[in-house]
Amino acid sequence: MTALSALETDAAIVVEHVARREQPADGETVARLRAEFPRLHGLFRALYGDRATSLESLLTLIDAVLDARADRPAELRRLDRDRAARPTWFESERMLGGVCYVDRFAGDLDGVRKMIPYFRELGLTYLHLMPLFASPEGDNDGGYAVSDYRTVDPALGTMADLRALAADLRDAGISLVLDFIFNHTSNEHEWATRALAGDPVYENFYLIFPDRELPDAYERTTREIFPDDHPGSFVPLPDGRWIWATFYRFQWDLNYANPDVFTAMAREMLFLANQGVEILRMDAVAFIWKRLGTTCESQPEAHLLLQAFNAVLRIAAPAVLFKSEAIVHPDEVQDYISPDECQLSYNPLQMALTWEALATRDARLLQLALDERHELPPGTAWVNYVRSHDDIGWTFADEDAARFGIDGGPHRRFLNDFYIGRFAGSFSRGFPFQENPRTGDARIAGTTASLAGIAAGDDGGEDRVVLAHALAMSTGGIPLLYLGDEVAQLNDDTFQDDPARRGDSRWAHRPERPSERYEERRDESTVAGRVFTRLRHLIDVRRATTEFAGNELIPFHTPHAAVVGFIRPATDEHGGAVLVLANVADEPAAIPSETVSGLDESAWDLIRDSAVGLGRGLVLPAHAFVWLRVRRL
Ligand code: GLC
Ligand code: GLC
């Protein structure tokens, strides 16, 4: 049978199946099912083979999708239509993200709702709430060990509260973003407890091995993600068997080679979509497919699975977008980004290289990333951030570093030492995260203010905080603030005294909401006030600058290694172009007139709202930046 005829035969079976459903699907949904079916069918066959069971699984999946569509509330169907009419809504210069833990920032979901006026004051259009689902008592990886995707942690509220919050946020022009933690469940999820009890259906939801033979074989090529917790990728079960656990011992990886797992997780995903979540942060995408003899990261099937989830959403909840969390080699990061897979992605390379440039006072690697690794397909966007709730890992490409004669391994060790504050003269006060004595690998933790020099009392600290955010706000895509950073919050050292957090230094940069700092935010005699005022102003300027929409960026090179430069061209016929220059060094950089000779002499400084002449070049003070509206000659 040829592929085409398989599609035709299966499509006919599906049509009949759909017609026999008790609850008939509406015309719009059927049209979308028709449009997506060939893709979904192809993906299913590629993943699960052309066996009859694969068709049977597909029919089960389609039922789940149509059920979810039938449950989709009217206001979310309206959102589906609005988004379809303005598919590039997320590329706007008005987009600004914020992220926080519900409990740490606001106590509970009601507390988050009460914070909406502040979110509006700040200009947020996107709010990522860290995992808020039922999860094990005590250590649960900050909620990334989910025991039930349909139950909100009772300490935070209920699912009804979450739905109401999503609606209130939407009314305030803010899209709710939640994680879809689909690589693993907690060991207390019902599937996990059934698997442990020996139910063969659920044993097949996870990757369980009777002895060390296969675990040993896999571990020859996998990397250790949380070596402080357990070596390798497996942990023992009480009965002596071994289960795959990439992250913590209580986070068990799901077996996506089993189509029932895909369907079961698609149901959970659609449930979340129907609560009013507008963007799903696809957690740990690189790890979802395992293949012996490989790193078990970013396998081709990982992409097929994401595309299949994408097709499912397009049928039942098309307004919803995916954001990829792939903290891997930059080539691999890019592979997850497309309208048919993840429309959004963290930009871990720009994030890490911003810090790299601040430490080395050399912006060449960052410039190279903007020159060669920034472009994205139409209909997609970067999410640019200065730091997240996770550690900072130095995920630049060794081959890029080699172009400047930099050896990746030692350079990463230098960066770790620098940010931990072990390097003489460092302005940073960070913590090591998951130092692996066997491999020499480590990552770092710390809040933006603590890493940038404010904690150490360094003169450039405040400037560096603002500079790092200015880059995230100007290179394109959606800038994402870690709430608390806008008032220069410092590290929280108390995690070291808490048994549930002690083993994970990422808690250093997940402090509780600093109320005093927020109270000081308009008082420019305070650090919080100065940083807030400057960032708040950048946000206003950005919102009023259409050149900052979209992702297009034209490199702009200066003779200074410490200066990163680029032009954001107009997205419409009215705009000019915006030249961004940033100096990561501790001394001023003079940009000679020849460098700007391709530009009209009279430019407009968007941040100071004043004219500047470029006839004699310009001088960028230490750790300063400019956003200049220019006319290219
Ligand atoms: C993601 C999360 C991280 C978590 C891990 C396991 O990387 O960002 O916080 O530890 O997934 O879920
Ligand atoms: C590793 C993973 C990344 C995860 C992080 C959590 O870097 O690659 O996905 O976010 O660990 O610390």
XYZ file of C-alpha atoms and ligand atoms in Angstrom:
657
model
C 0.000 0.000 0.000
C 1.426 3.417 -0.869
C 1.505 6.186 1.710
C -1.124 8.087 -0.205
C -3.575 5.238 -0.252
C -2.956 4.575 3.436
C -3.883 8.174 4.112
C -6.991 7.871 1.976
C -8.144 4.642 3.561
C -7.500 5.894 7.062
C -9.164 9.229 6.336
C -12.289 7.380 5.222
C -12.284 5.386 8.469
C -11.895 8.586 10.460
C -14.740 10.310 8.596
C -17.007 7.398 9.398
C -15.822 7.297 12.991
C -16.444 11.021 13.452
C -19.901 10.750 11.888
C -20.852 8.042 14.388
C -19.911 10.138 17.409
C -22.674 10.835 19.858
C -21.754 14.482 20.014
C -21.308 15.671 16.429
C -18.484 18.136 15.806
C -19.326 21.592 14.452
C -18.434 22.559 10.893
C -15.497 24.749 11.856
C -13.913 21.959 13.884
C -14.469 19.391 11.149
C -12.811 21.751 8.678
C -9.781 22.060 10.937
C -9.668 18.325 11.487
C -9.665 17.835 7.725
C -6.887 20.372 7.342
C -4.693 18.861 10.058
C -5.452 15.190 9.521
C -2.901 14.435 6.797
C -0.146 15.907 8.953
C -1.245 14.152 12.119
C -1.630 10.892 10.229
C 1.863 11.177 8.778
C 3.342 11.984 12.162
C 1.575 9.092 13.841
C 2.794 6.629 11.247
C 6.304 8.013 11.496
C 6.219 7.656 15.268
C 4.187 4.518 15.772
C 4.446 2.615 12.521
C 1.745 1.622 10.077
C 0.314 -1.078 12.321
C -3.406 -1.242 12.886
C -2.767 -0.242 16.508
C -1.400 3.042 15.281
C -4.730 3.772 13.531
C -6.624 2.643 16.593
C -4.574 5.036 18.743
C -5.193 7.775 16.249
C -8.960 7.261 16.489
C -8.751 7.447 20.288
C -6.741 10.618 19.969
C -9.229 12.178 17.572
C -12.034 11.435 20.011
C -10.066 13.134 22.762
C -9.461 16.140 20.521
C -13.103 16.465 19.519
C -14.242 16.056 23.136
C -11.904 18.848 24.170
C -13.141 21.042 21.364
C -16.725 20.454 22.453
C -15.747 21.513 25.982
C -13.981 24.671 24.862
C -15.752 27.653 26.433
C -17.320 30.256 24.150
C -14.918 33.039 25.163
C -11.948 30.855 24.260
C -13.515 29.990 20.917
C -13.764 33.721 20.409
C -10.096 34.028 21.262
C -9.358 31.308 18.689
C -11.041 33.433 16.049
C -9.359 36.677 17.170
C -5.939 35.120 17.048
C -6.615 33.622 13.636
C -7.468 37.106 12.413
C -4.208 38.542 13.844
C -1.756 35.665 13.708
C 1.289 37.852 14.374
C -0.096 39.310 17.618
C 2.845 38.018 19.622
C 5.406 39.789 17.413
C 4.253 43.236 18.553
C 6.588 45.780 20.175
C 4.008 45.973 22.967
C 4.611 42.423 24.116
C 6.324 42.079 27.473
C 6.486 38.973 29.619
C 6.824 38.479 33.345
C 7.414 35.296 35.301
C 6.915 34.447 38.969
C 6.065 31.706 41.439
C 2.502 32.031 42.667
C 3.329 31.335 46.316
C 6.601 33.224 46.478
C 5.374 36.315 44.642
C 1.761 36.576 45.631
C 0.867 33.897 48.186
C -1.846 32.261 46.125
C -3.895 32.680 42.952
C -6.052 35.319 44.558
C -2.879 37.201 45.431
C -1.859 37.057 41.774
C -5.218 38.494 40.784
C -4.676 41.383 43.201
C -1.358 42.056 41.521
C -2.969 42.728 38.128
C -2.828 46.531 38.610
C 0.914 46.239 39.156
C 1.310 44.047 36.074
C -0.457 46.731 34.089
C 1.695 49.453 35.596
C 4.720 47.482 34.461
C 3.264 46.882 30.999
C 3.019 43.093 31.025
C 1.095 41.365 28.247
C 2.241 37.862 29.175
C 2.432 36.254 32.590
C 4.166 32.944 33.175
C 3.122 31.394 36.463
C 5.540 28.724 37.563
C 4.104 25.207 38.028
C 1.066 25.389 40.293
C -0.241 21.834 40.157
C -0.556 19.174 42.815
C 2.887 17.776 43.495
C 4.705 15.847 46.234
C 5.073 17.393 49.679
C 8.535 18.815 50.361
C 10.994 18.760 47.494
C 9.127 18.701 44.177
C 11.561 20.572 41.939
C 9.640 23.796 42.353
C 6.477 22.103 41.132
C 8.099 20.479 38.084
C 7.130 17.105 39.544
C 3.426 17.046 38.714
C 1.123 14.575 40.447
C -2.056 15.730 38.727
C -2.340 18.140 35.820
C -5.983 18.829 36.637
C -5.580 19.813 40.271
C -4.134 23.086 41.463
C -1.939 22.802 44.545
C -4.575 23.366 47.267
C -2.303 25.873 49.014
C -2.601 28.100 45.928
C -6.267 27.754 45.041
C -8.483 25.682 42.797
C -8.873 25.043 39.106
C -11.897 27.361 39.162
C -9.648 30.104 40.620
C -7.166 29.490 37.846
C -9.863 29.782 35.166
C -11.139 33.001 36.721
C -7.615 34.383 36.923
C -6.964 33.537 33.277
C -10.113 35.443 32.328
C -9.194 38.463 34.477
C -5.723 38.519 32.997
C -7.142 38.284 29.489
C -9.412 41.250 30.233
C -6.319 43.162 31.318
C -4.579 42.306 28.038
C -2.312 39.708 29.632
C -1.920 36.181 28.262
C -1.571 33.435 30.848
C 1.423 31.171 30.295
C 1.750 27.839 32.083
C 4.144 24.974 31.818
C 3.249 21.790 30.054
C 5.504 19.392 31.903
C 5.196 16.459 29.600
C 8.584 14.744 29.693
C 7.881 13.296 33.132
C 5.350 13.035 35.919
C 6.030 12.890 39.625
C 6.313 9.471 41.243
C 2.999 10.240 42.967
C 0.986 10.698 39.778
C -1.729 8.049 39.509
C -0.027 6.556 36.451
C 3.169 6.217 38.466
C 1.563 4.604 41.478
C -0.265 2.152 39.222
C 2.957 1.355 37.401
C 4.669 0.744 40.708
C 1.829 -1.533 41.760
C 2.525 -3.644 38.672
C -0.338 -2.593 36.380
C 1.112 -3.473 32.957
C -0.802 -0.693 31.169
C 0.888 1.933 33.337
C 4.219 0.159 33.553
C 4.301 0.820 29.846
C 3.797 4.557 30.484
C 7.327 4.760 31.887
C 10.724 3.289 31.065
C 11.297 0.508 33.574
C 14.079 -2.075 33.317
C 14.483 -5.305 35.310
C 18.241 -4.895 35.788
C 21.152 -2.594 34.974
C 21.871 -3.994 31.509
C 19.991 -1.400 29.439
C 20.410 1.458 31.914
C 24.166 0.925 31.738
C 24.015 0.825 27.963
C 22.026 4.065 27.756
C 24.203 5.815 30.302
C 27.256 5.294 28.153
C 25.984 8.215 26.036
C 23.552 10.272 28.135
C 24.552 13.333 30.131
C 23.916 13.810 33.837
C 21.455 16.623 34.408
C 21.177 16.692 38.199
C 24.275 14.771 39.356
C 23.882 16.141 42.905
C 20.663 14.115 43.137
C 21.661 10.881 41.425
C 24.309 9.781 38.980
C 23.207 8.895 35.437
C 19.663 8.852 34.094
C 18.045 6.060 36.133
C 16.986 5.481 39.718
C 16.185 2.183 41.463
C 12.610 1.260 42.370
C 11.853 -0.388 45.727
C 11.563 -3.786 43.968
C 15.058 -3.492 42.505
C 14.028 -2.512 38.994
C 15.353 0.693 37.400
C 13.283 3.577 36.074
C 14.293 6.425 33.781
C 14.541 9.719 35.712
C 16.431 12.410 33.784
C 15.925 15.076 36.456
C 15.153 14.346 40.110
C 14.614 10.799 41.412
C 10.915 11.596 41.882
C 10.436 12.760 38.262
C 9.853 9.731 36.053
C 10.244 10.111 32.311
C 7.263 9.119 30.206
C 7.549 6.510 27.479
C 6.499 8.308 24.302
C 7.203 5.226 22.216
C 3.813 4.159 23.550
C 1.048 5.961 21.600
C -1.253 5.767 24.635
C 1.142 8.074 26.460
C 0.877 10.611 23.671
C -2.919 10.505 23.771
C -3.058 10.632 27.549
C -0.799 13.689 27.624
C -2.682 15.321 24.744
C -5.791 15.087 26.941
C -4.002 16.862 29.790
C -2.690 19.508 27.415
C -6.142 20.211 25.986
C -7.578 20.376 29.479
C -5.074 23.124 30.322
C -5.783 24.925 27.066
C -9.468 24.975 27.954
C -8.783 26.634 31.315
C -7.668 29.724 29.408
C -3.930 29.181 29.117
C -2.718 30.988 26.011
C 0.882 29.869 25.845
C 2.200 26.515 26.962
C 5.824 26.426 27.976
C 6.950 23.067 26.669
C 9.226 21.863 29.432
C 12.409 19.926 28.730
C 11.567 19.279 25.062
C 14.989 17.897 24.253
C 14.559 14.839 26.467
C 11.264 13.330 25.348
C 12.565 10.594 23.045
C 15.237 8.059 23.919
C 17.399 6.096 21.528
C 20.146 3.718 22.569
C 23.606 4.852 21.573
C 22.691 8.544 21.459
C 22.629 11.378 23.975
C 18.851 10.793 24.120
C 18.412 14.511 23.545
C 16.842 16.244 20.550
C 16.133 13.005 18.691
C 14.162 13.424 15.433
C 11.111 11.927 17.150
C 11.137 14.732 19.730
C 10.251 17.053 16.869
C 7.599 14.714 15.487
C 5.957 14.546 18.901
C 5.905 18.316 19.271
C 4.474 18.665 15.782
C 1.792 16.146 16.629
C 0.894 18.095 19.795
C 0.865 21.228 17.649
C -1.563 19.619 15.162
C -3.810 18.521 18.028
C -3.949 22.061 19.387
C -4.654 23.525 15.996
C -7.805 21.465 15.795
C -9.121 21.971 19.314
C -7.584 25.181 20.686
C -5.852 27.006 17.847
C -5.240 30.218 19.807
C -2.691 28.477 21.996
C 1.015 28.777 21.254
C 3.959 26.647 22.305
C 7.145 27.990 23.789
C 10.099 25.639 23.566
C 12.395 25.164 26.525
C 15.472 23.688 24.891
C 18.618 24.651 26.749
C 20.983 22.915 24.367
C 23.448 23.619 21.546
C 22.224 26.650 19.563
C 21.717 24.617 16.370
C 19.419 22.307 18.293
C 17.547 25.193 19.925
C 16.649 26.495 16.469
C 15.366 23.114 15.296
C 12.368 23.337 17.629
C 11.201 26.678 16.254
C 8.638 26.765 13.465
C 4.953 27.608 13.146
C 4.247 23.880 12.952
C 6.228 23.022 16.056
C 6.971 25.679 18.694
C 6.167 29.224 17.602
C 8.154 30.634 20.527
C 11.403 29.647 22.138
C 13.586 30.800 24.950
C 16.775 32.299 23.577
C 19.294 30.725 25.951
C 22.209 31.677 23.716
C 21.602 35.417 23.838
C 20.928 35.127 27.561
C 24.164 33.286 28.313
C 26.267 35.410 25.967
C 24.980 38.617 27.523
C 26.477 37.407 30.805
C 29.559 36.139 29.007
C 30.100 39.590 27.498
C 29.608 41.344 30.836
C 32.209 39.113 32.474
C 34.802 39.299 29.704
C 34.044 42.911 28.672
C 34.168 41.472 25.169
C 30.966 41.354 23.123
C 32.264 39.476 20.105
C 30.593 36.143 20.837
C 27.308 37.924 21.515
C 27.697 39.882 18.283
C 28.353 36.665 16.380
C 25.208 35.122 17.847
C 23.171 38.144 16.712
C 24.815 38.104 13.296
C 24.429 34.419 12.576
C 22.099 32.729 15.022
C 19.297 35.204 15.481
C 17.214 34.793 12.342
C 13.993 32.825 12.686
C 11.313 31.594 10.300
C 8.305 33.894 9.765
C 5.542 33.356 12.287
C 7.883 32.610 15.176
C 9.615 34.637 17.872
C 12.330 34.476 20.469
C 11.586 34.958 24.110
C 14.547 37.008 25.287
C 15.372 36.955 28.962
C 18.167 37.991 31.249
C 17.760 35.019 33.560
C 15.033 32.544 34.456
C 14.104 30.431 37.468
C 16.776 27.984 36.268
C 20.534 28.036 36.379
C 22.613 29.743 33.703
C 24.505 27.237 31.577
C 27.092 28.272 29.009
C 25.377 26.779 25.972
C 27.348 28.632 23.310
C 28.789 26.568 20.466
C 32.436 25.613 20.890
C 32.904 26.123 17.165
C 31.778 29.767 17.508
C 34.173 30.360 20.378
C 37.000 28.761 18.387
C 36.618 31.466 15.740
C 37.994 33.908 18.304
C 40.636 31.498 19.530
C 38.580 30.725 22.648
C 38.599 27.177 23.986
C 35.035 26.337 25.109
C 35.870 24.099 28.096
C 38.245 26.425 29.960
C 36.116 29.423 28.989
C 33.080 27.861 30.683
C 35.178 27.138 33.755
C 36.289 30.780 33.811
C 32.665 31.954 33.509
C 31.580 29.665 36.335
C 34.414 30.902 38.561
C 33.664 34.490 37.638
C 29.977 34.337 38.430
C 30.413 32.294 41.583
C 32.765 35.078 42.662
C 35.820 32.821 42.850
C 37.670 34.799 40.225
C 39.750 37.682 41.605
C 38.119 41.015 40.862
C 34.740 39.503 39.980
C 31.719 41.736 40.535
C 29.416 38.726 40.875
C 27.957 36.909 43.891
C 26.485 33.739 42.420
C 26.295 30.116 43.519
C 27.502 27.002 41.748
C 24.745 24.681 40.512
C 25.246 20.931 39.944
C 29.022 20.982 39.945
C 30.069 17.635 38.567
C 33.533 16.764 39.833
C 33.712 13.826 37.432
C 33.241 15.908 34.273
C 34.175 19.385 35.549
C 30.749 20.654 34.392
C 28.851 23.231 36.388
C 26.266 25.928 35.931
C 25.546 28.981 38.057
C 22.688 30.479 40.036
C 21.891 33.969 41.297
C 19.504 36.876 40.776
C 20.293 39.405 38.071
C 21.247 42.073 40.616
C 23.537 39.716 42.505
C 25.227 38.449 39.370
C 25.579 41.906 37.824
C 27.463 43.512 40.678
C 24.847 45.208 42.854
C 25.315 42.738 45.736
C 29.078 43.255 45.598
C 28.666 47.030 45.629
C 30.312 47.325 42.214
C 29.914 50.726 40.560
C 28.698 49.214 37.323
C 26.094 46.942 38.929
C 22.976 48.982 38.238
C 24.102 49.818 34.729
C 24.701 46.160 33.946
C 21.216 45.187 35.129
C 19.718 47.828 32.864
C 22.043 47.026 29.976
C 21.194 43.321 30.054
C 17.478 44.128 30.003
C 17.955 46.728 27.268
C 19.425 43.991 25.075
C 16.594 41.580 25.843
C 14.132 44.362 25.010
C 15.681 45.366 21.726
C 16.929 42.345 19.786
C 13.431 41.160 18.828
C 10.715 38.854 20.050
C 9.140 38.899 23.501
C 11.260 40.220 26.380
C 10.643 38.289 29.585
C 11.303 39.761 33.036
C 11.838 37.642 36.105
C 9.625 39.578 38.507
C 11.728 41.020 41.296
C 14.600 41.788 38.937
C 12.949 45.087 37.967
C 13.527 46.228 41.568
C 17.027 44.735 41.686
C 16.219 41.920 44.095
C 19.277 40.196 45.591
C 19.927 36.497 46.241
C 17.998 34.682 48.941
C 20.553 32.767 50.990
C 17.927 31.163 53.246
C 17.562 28.173 50.926
C 20.656 26.783 52.596
C 18.725 26.348 55.854
C 15.699 24.638 54.332
C 16.016 20.858 53.900
C 13.626 20.862 50.928
C 15.677 23.492 49.065
C 19.199 23.106 50.391
C 20.290 20.742 47.636
C 19.293 23.081 44.820
C 21.038 26.446 44.596
C 18.508 27.693 42.019
C 16.477 28.655 45.094
C 18.999 31.453 45.647
C 17.371 33.279 42.758
C 13.751 32.384 43.509
C 13.194 34.671 46.507
C 9.878 35.798 47.895
C 8.410 39.029 46.612
C 10.522 41.864 48.081
C 7.750 44.164 49.308
C 10.126 46.830 50.653
C 11.848 47.084 47.312
C 8.546 47.410 45.509
C 7.580 50.188 47.910
C 10.789 51.991 47.028
C 10.288 51.659 43.311
C 9.513 55.333 42.739
C 12.213 56.593 45.070
C 15.294 57.241 42.998
C 17.474 57.611 46.035
C 17.240 53.809 46.330
C 18.757 51.109 44.144
C 15.303 49.614 43.593
C 13.934 52.998 42.573
C 16.713 53.747 40.126
C 16.646 50.361 38.441
C 12.846 50.311 38.308
C 12.617 53.824 36.880
C 15.161 53.099 34.190
C 13.607 49.776 33.186
C 10.115 51.205 33.305
C 11.212 53.966 30.937
C 12.757 51.442 28.537
C 9.481 49.550 28.514
C 7.590 52.727 27.565
C 10.036 53.586 24.821
C 9.925 50.085 23.460
C 6.140 50.080 23.317
C 6.223 53.266 21.275
C 8.871 52.023 18.831
C 7.402 49.940 16.019
C 10.896 49.012 14.804
C 11.104 46.755 17.869
C 8.329 44.523 16.555
C 9.253 41.251 14.906
C 12.687 39.763 14.756
C 14.560 41.328 11.856
C 17.992 42.556 12.805
C 20.834 43.930 10.709
C 24.293 43.567 12.252
C 26.161 46.815 12.853
C 29.850 46.416 13.577
C 32.092 48.902 15.331
C 35.862 48.710 15.823
C 35.326 47.900 19.529
C 35.283 44.330 20.767
C 33.321 45.575 23.785
C 30.513 47.069 21.716
C 27.638 45.077 20.345
C 25.609 46.722 17.584
C 22.627 46.125 15.370
C 19.907 47.933 13.486
C 16.226 47.101 13.820
C 14.718 48.097 10.486
C 11.266 49.591 10.121
C 8.457 47.094 9.905
C 6.255 49.547 8.009
C 6.840 52.330 5.496
C 6.587 55.084 8.170
C 9.319 53.994 10.522
C 12.984 54.781 10.207
C 15.330 52.279 11.740
C 16.676 51.935 15.230
C 20.376 51.583 15.866
C 21.250 49.822 19.104
C 24.762 50.064 20.482
C 25.812 48.674 23.842
C 29.166 48.865 25.565
C 29.935 46.035 27.988
C 33.276 47.479 29.103
C 34.103 49.436 32.243
C 35.504 52.289 30.207
C 33.948 54.486 27.523
C 34.058 53.446 23.861
C 34.456 56.092 21.166
C 32.641 55.152 17.966
C 34.424 56.952 15.117
C 32.505 58.935 12.526
C 33.434 56.475 9.728
C 31.565 53.728 11.560
C 28.326 55.717 11.395
C 29.004 57.264 7.984
C 26.272 55.169 6.379
C 23.710 57.022 8.487
C 22.220 60.483 8.242
C 24.040 62.850 10.607
C 20.980 63.756 12.573
C 19.589 60.980 14.731
C 17.106 60.820 17.570
C 17.941 59.366 20.945
C 14.789 57.477 21.864
C 15.691 57.015 25.503
C 16.631 60.635 26.233
C 14.058 61.866 23.732
C 16.506 64.314 22.190
C 18.394 64.942 18.983
C 21.956 63.677 18.534
C 24.422 64.510 15.799
C 26.469 61.627 14.445
C 28.827 63.824 12.394
C 31.718 63.249 14.793
C 30.777 59.750 15.801
C 29.663 59.150 19.351
C 30.967 58.088 22.717
C 29.341 55.309 24.690
C 30.082 55.591 28.406
C 31.060 52.509 30.443
C 28.326 49.818 30.403
C 25.978 52.157 28.558
C 23.781 51.692 25.534
C 21.785 53.785 23.081
C 18.618 53.292 21.071
C 18.887 55.775 18.210
C 16.356 56.337 15.490
C 18.497 56.758 12.398
C 18.077 57.160 8.682
C 20.205 54.927 6.545
C 21.777 56.706 3.558
C 12.946 22.396 33.132
C 12.627 23.381 34.224
C 13.457 23.083 35.416
C 13.151 21.693 35.864
C 13.300 20.697 34.726
C 12.635 19.404 35.070
O 14.243 22.471 32.716
O 12.857 24.682 33.762
O 13.230 23.996 36.446
O 14.033 21.342 36.888
O 12.662 21.121 33.561
O 11.230 19.541 34.952
C 19.661 21.272 31.938
C 18.668 21.008 30.892
C 17.623 22.073 30.872
C 17.097 22.325 32.256
C 18.157 22.543 33.232
C 17.561 22.629 34.599
O 20.420 22.379 31.596
O 19.272 20.941 29.630
O 16.583 21.667 30.046
O 16.324 23.477 32.250
O 19.050 21.498 33.186
O 18.555 22.968 35.503
